[in-house]
Every structure is written in C-alpha cells, then in structure tokens.
Short mmCIF file of C-alpha atoms and ligand atoms in Angstrom, two decimals:
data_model
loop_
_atom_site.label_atom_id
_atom_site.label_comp_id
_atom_site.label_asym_id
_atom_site.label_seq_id
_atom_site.Cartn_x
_atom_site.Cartn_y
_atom_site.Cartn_z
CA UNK A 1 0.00 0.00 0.00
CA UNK A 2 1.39 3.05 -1.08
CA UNK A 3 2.10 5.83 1.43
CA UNK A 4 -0.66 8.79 1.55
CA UNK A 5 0.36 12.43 1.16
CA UNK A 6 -1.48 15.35 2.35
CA UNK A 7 -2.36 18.39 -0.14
CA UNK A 8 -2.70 21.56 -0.08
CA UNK A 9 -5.98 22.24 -2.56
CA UNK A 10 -6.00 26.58 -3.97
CA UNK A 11 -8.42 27.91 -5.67
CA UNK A 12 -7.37 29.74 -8.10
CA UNK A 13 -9.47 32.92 -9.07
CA UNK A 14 -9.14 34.81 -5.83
CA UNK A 15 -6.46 33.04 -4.33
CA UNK A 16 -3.79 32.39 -6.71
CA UNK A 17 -4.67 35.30 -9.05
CA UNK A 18 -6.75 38.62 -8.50
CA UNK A 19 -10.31 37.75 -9.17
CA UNK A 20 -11.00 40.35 -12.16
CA UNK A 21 -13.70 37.92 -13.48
CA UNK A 22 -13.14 34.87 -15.63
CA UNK A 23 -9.46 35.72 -16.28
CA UNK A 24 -8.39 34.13 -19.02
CA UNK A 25 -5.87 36.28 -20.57
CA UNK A 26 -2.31 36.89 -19.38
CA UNK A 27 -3.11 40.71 -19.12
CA UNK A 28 -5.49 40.36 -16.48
CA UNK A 29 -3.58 37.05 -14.58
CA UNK A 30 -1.91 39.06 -11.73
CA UNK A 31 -0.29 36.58 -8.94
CA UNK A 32 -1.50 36.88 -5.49
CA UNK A 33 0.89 38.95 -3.06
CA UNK A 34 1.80 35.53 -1.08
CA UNK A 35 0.94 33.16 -2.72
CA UNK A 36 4.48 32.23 -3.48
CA UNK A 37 5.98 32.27 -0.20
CA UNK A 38 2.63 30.11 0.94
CA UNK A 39 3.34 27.23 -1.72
CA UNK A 40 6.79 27.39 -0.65
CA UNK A 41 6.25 26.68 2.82
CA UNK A 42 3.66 23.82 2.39
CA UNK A 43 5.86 22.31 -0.33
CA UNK A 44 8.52 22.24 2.06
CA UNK A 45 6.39 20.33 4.73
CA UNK A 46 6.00 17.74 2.28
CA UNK A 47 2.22 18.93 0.88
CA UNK A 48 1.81 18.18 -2.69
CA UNK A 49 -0.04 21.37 -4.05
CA UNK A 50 -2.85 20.99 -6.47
CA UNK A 51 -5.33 23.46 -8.32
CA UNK A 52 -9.34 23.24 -8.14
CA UNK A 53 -11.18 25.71 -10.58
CA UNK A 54 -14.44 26.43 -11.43
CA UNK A 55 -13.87 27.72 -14.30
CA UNK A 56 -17.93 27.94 -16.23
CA UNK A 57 -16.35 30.84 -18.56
CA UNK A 58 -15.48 27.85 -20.98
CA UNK A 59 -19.10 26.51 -20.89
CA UNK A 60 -20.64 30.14 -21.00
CA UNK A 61 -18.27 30.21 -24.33
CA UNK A 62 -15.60 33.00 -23.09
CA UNK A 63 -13.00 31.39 -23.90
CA UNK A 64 -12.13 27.87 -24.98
CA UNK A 65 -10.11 25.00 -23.06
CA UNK A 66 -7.65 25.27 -25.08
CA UNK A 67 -7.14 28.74 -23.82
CA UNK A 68 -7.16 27.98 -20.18
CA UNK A 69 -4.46 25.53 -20.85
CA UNK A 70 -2.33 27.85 -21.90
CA UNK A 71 -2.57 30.04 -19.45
CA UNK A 72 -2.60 27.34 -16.92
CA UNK A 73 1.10 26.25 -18.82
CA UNK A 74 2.31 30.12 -18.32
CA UNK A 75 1.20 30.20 -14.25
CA UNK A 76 2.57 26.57 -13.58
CA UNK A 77 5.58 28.04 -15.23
CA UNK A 78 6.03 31.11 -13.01
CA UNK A 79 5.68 28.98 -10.05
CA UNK A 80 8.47 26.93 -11.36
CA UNK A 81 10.76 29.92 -11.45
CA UNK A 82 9.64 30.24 -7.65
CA UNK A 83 10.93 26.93 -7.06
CA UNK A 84 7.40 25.69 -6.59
CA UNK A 85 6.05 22.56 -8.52
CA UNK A 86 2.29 22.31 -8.58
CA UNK A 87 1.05 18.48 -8.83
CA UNK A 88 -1.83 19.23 -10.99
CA UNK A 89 -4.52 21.62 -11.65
CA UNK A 90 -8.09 20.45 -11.87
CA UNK A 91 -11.08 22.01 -13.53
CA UNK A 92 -14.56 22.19 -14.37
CA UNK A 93 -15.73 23.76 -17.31
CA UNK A 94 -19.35 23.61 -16.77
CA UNK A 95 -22.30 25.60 -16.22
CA UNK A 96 -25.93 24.28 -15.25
CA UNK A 97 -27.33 26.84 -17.71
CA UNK A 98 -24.57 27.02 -19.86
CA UNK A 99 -23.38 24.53 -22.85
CA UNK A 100 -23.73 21.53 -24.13
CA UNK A 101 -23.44 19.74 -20.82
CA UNK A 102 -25.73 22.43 -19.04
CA UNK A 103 -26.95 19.49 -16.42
CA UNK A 104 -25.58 19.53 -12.95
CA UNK A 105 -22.12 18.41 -12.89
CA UNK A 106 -20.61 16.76 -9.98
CA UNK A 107 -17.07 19.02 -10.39
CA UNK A 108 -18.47 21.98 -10.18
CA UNK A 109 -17.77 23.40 -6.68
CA UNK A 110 -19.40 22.91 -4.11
CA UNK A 111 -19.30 19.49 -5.32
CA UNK A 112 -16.14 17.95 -4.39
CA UNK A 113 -15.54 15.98 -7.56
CA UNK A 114 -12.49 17.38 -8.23
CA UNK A 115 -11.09 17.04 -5.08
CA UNK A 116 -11.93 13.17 -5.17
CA UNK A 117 -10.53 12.66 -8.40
CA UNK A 118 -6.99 14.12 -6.91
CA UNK A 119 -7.15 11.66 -4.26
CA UNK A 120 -7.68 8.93 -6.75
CA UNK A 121 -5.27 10.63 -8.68
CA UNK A 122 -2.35 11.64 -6.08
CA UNK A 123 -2.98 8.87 -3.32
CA UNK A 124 -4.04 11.87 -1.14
CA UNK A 125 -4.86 11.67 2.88
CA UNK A 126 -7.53 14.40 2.39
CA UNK A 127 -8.18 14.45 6.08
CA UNK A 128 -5.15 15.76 6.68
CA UNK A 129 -5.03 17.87 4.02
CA UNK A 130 -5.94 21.60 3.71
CA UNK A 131 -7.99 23.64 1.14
CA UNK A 132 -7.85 27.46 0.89
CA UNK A 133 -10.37 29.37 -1.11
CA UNK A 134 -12.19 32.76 -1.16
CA UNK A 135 -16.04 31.42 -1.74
CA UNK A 136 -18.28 29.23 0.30
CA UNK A 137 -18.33 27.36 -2.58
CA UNK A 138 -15.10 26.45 -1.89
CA UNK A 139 -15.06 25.34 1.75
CA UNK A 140 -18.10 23.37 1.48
CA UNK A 141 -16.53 21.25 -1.83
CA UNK A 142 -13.58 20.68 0.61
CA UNK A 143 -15.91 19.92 3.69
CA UNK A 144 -17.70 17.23 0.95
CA UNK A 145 -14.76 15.78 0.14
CA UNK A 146 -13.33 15.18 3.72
CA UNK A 147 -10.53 18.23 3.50
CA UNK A 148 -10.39 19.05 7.46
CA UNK A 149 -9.03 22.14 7.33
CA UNK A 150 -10.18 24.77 5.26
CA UNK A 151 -9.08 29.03 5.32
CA UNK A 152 -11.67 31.38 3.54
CA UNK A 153 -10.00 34.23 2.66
CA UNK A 154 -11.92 37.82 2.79
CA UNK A 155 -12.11 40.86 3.17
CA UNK A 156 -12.76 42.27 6.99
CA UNK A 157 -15.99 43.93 5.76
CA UNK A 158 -17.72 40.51 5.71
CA UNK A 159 -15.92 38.61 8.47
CA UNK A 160 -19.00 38.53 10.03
CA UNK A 161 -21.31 36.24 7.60
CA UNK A 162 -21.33 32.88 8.65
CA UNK A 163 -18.66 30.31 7.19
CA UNK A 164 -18.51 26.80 7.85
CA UNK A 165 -14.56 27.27 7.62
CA UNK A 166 -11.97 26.25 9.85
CA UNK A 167 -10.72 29.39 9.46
CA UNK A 168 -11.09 33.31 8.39
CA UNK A 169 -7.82 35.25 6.85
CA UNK A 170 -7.32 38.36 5.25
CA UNK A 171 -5.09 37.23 2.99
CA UNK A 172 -2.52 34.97 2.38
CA UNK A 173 0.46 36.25 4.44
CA UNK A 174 -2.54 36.02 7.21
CA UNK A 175 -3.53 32.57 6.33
CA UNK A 176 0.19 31.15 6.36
CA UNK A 177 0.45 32.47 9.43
CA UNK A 178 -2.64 30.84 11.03
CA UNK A 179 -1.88 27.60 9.29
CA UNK A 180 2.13 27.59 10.20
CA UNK A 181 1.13 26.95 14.15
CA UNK A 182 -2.05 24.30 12.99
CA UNK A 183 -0.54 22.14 10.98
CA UNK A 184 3.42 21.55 11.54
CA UNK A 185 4.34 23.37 8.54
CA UNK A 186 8.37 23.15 9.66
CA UNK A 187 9.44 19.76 9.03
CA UNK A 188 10.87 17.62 11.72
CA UNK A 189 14.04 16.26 12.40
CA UNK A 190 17.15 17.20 9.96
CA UNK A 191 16.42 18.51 6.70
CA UNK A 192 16.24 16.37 4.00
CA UNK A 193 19.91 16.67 1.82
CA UNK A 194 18.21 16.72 -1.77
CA UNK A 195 15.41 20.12 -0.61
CA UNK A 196 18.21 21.89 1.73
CA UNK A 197 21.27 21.03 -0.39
CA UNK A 198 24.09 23.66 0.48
CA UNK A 199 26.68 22.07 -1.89
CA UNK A 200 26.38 24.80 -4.31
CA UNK A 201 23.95 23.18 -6.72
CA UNK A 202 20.29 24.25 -7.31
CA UNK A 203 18.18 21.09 -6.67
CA UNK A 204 14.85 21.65 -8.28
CA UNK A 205 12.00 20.68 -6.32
CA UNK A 206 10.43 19.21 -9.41
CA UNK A 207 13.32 16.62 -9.12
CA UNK A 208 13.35 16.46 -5.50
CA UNK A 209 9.63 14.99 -5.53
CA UNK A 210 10.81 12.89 -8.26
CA UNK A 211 7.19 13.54 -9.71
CA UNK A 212 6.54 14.07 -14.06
CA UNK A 213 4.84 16.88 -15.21
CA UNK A 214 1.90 18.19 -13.51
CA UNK A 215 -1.49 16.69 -14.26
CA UNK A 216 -4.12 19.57 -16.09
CA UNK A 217 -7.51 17.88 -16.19
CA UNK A 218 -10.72 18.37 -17.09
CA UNK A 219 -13.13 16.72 -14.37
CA UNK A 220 -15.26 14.55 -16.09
CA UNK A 221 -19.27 14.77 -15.25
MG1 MG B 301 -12.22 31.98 -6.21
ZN1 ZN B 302 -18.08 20.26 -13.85
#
C-alpha cells in the first residue's frame, strides 16, 4: 500500500490570481501577493499542491479550453521559477445553464468531484489535508470531500457572515500564518539533503519529488 500524502488544494481565481472575473488572458492574470511564499512553505512540509477551478467561462463560451491551458502552462511556469512545482490543476468547465453539458455536474464546486478525483489521482490523505479558497463554494466542496481544514480568505468587511470554515484570513500572508502553528508546517528532524542542499547546486523541487509533469484535467461529469 502506497504511502498517503497530504495536499494543499487553492483555488485559483481569488487566491492564486486577483479575481477580475473569468481571467483568461495573461493581461489580467496578476499573482496573489503571497501566494508564493505560501506554496513554498507547504511544499517544504512535504504537501503536494494541487489546483481546483471552477472555471464555467469555458461553458458560458468565453473562452475555450484550449485557452485555459495555456494560461494554466504560463502560471505553472512562473511557479516553477519560484521553485514551486504544482502536482496538478483540476477544472470544471461547466455551467448548469450554460453549454452543451448544461446538467448539474458533480465538479463543479461545491461538489467535491475534483477534489476526489486528486485523491484517486495523487494517493491523497484528504483528512489531513488543507484547502484554501475565497467562496463558500469552496469550503463546502472541501468539507464534501473530507478536507479538514479549510481558510476562507476575505475581506474584513464581511468577516462577520457565517462560514462553515476552519478558518477566516485576510489574505494569504494572514492565512500562512494561522496555518504555520495548525498544521506543523516546519518539518521535523534534519532537513532532507536533496530540498536543503548547500553544496552549491540548485536542486529543483520538481526533481526532488521525483514527480513528471503536472497533471491539467478536465473533471469529467
Ligand atoms: Mg475563487
Ligand atoms: Zn463540472
């Protein structure tokens, strides 16, 4: 039986990216402040990072798949350069009222069909495993799937509606924080000799988790 990992799950819209509305151009794809620094930290903890995005702009005909893979390529590749290596990025491209496929999906968050397929997937320990978004929609697809520990980011304005998440932030610096005293974000014991290699040599984290390229998927209905 092969060893379970824990993940960290992002949205993306909203937490990776500023939410302008169904980005889908590199123009309007502007990182996060934090979100590199986060991914950092959890990747060093041993958390596999993976992507789960409604993204219905593709069903409402914005813009194609094809399109959100290439974006998708250009952001996984700017994380590289951070020295972060995201496992894979899931999505759902449907719409109840939209498309061909304009029934209920079961991908669509708050459905946590893309979260179960990364378990399949990854060999994930989704109990232990964390999900940080910036909807409801989010925390309860996470809740559905059996994520423990979720972080809702927003804004202090509306810190008072109700959230069934484990935890409020204000943004990601805040949420790091929060999470670094939660969940034993500093590895124990020595550090591992292929992450913290001092012998003048940059060891990529891609090769340090030994892992291929990272999955891109379409969740299927
Ligand atoms: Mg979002
Ligand atoms: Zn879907």
């Amino acid at each position: 039986m092969c060893e379970l990992k824990r993940a960290l799950f992002l949205d993306r819209d909203g937490v990776i990216n500023k939410d302008f509305g169904h980005v889908h151009q590199l123009r309007d794809f502007e990182f996060v402040d934090g979100i590199f620094s986060l991914c950092q930290s959890f990747q060093a903890a041993g958390y596999l990072i993976v992507v789960v995005t409604n993204q219905a702009g593709i069903a409402r005909g914005m813009y194609s798949e094809h399109d959100f893979h290439q974006l998708s390529e250009w952001m996984l590749s700017r994380f590289a350069d951070k020295g972060v290596f995201i496992s894979a990025v899931y999505f759902c491209p449907h719409h109840p009222s939209f498309g061909t496929s304009a029934t209920q999906c079961t991908c669509r968050k708050p459905e946590p069909g893309m979260i179960l397929r990364a378990r399949t997937d990854l060999d994930l320990d989704l109990g232990n495993s964390i999900l940080i978004g910036d909807h409801e929609s989010d925390v309860r697809a996470a809740h559905a799937a059996g994520v423990e520990t979720t972080v809702l980011l927003r804004a202090p304005m509306t810190a008072q509606v109700p959230s069934e998440a484990t935890y409020i932030a204000r943004d990601l610096d805040h949420a790091n924080s929060i999470l670094e005293h939660t969940c034993s974000l500093h590895v124990a014991g020595s550090p591992s000799p292929d992450i913290d290699s001092s012998q003048g040599h940059d060891e990529s984290p891609v090769s340090a988790f030994g892992n291929g390229s990272p999955i891109l998927r379409a969740c299927s209905l």
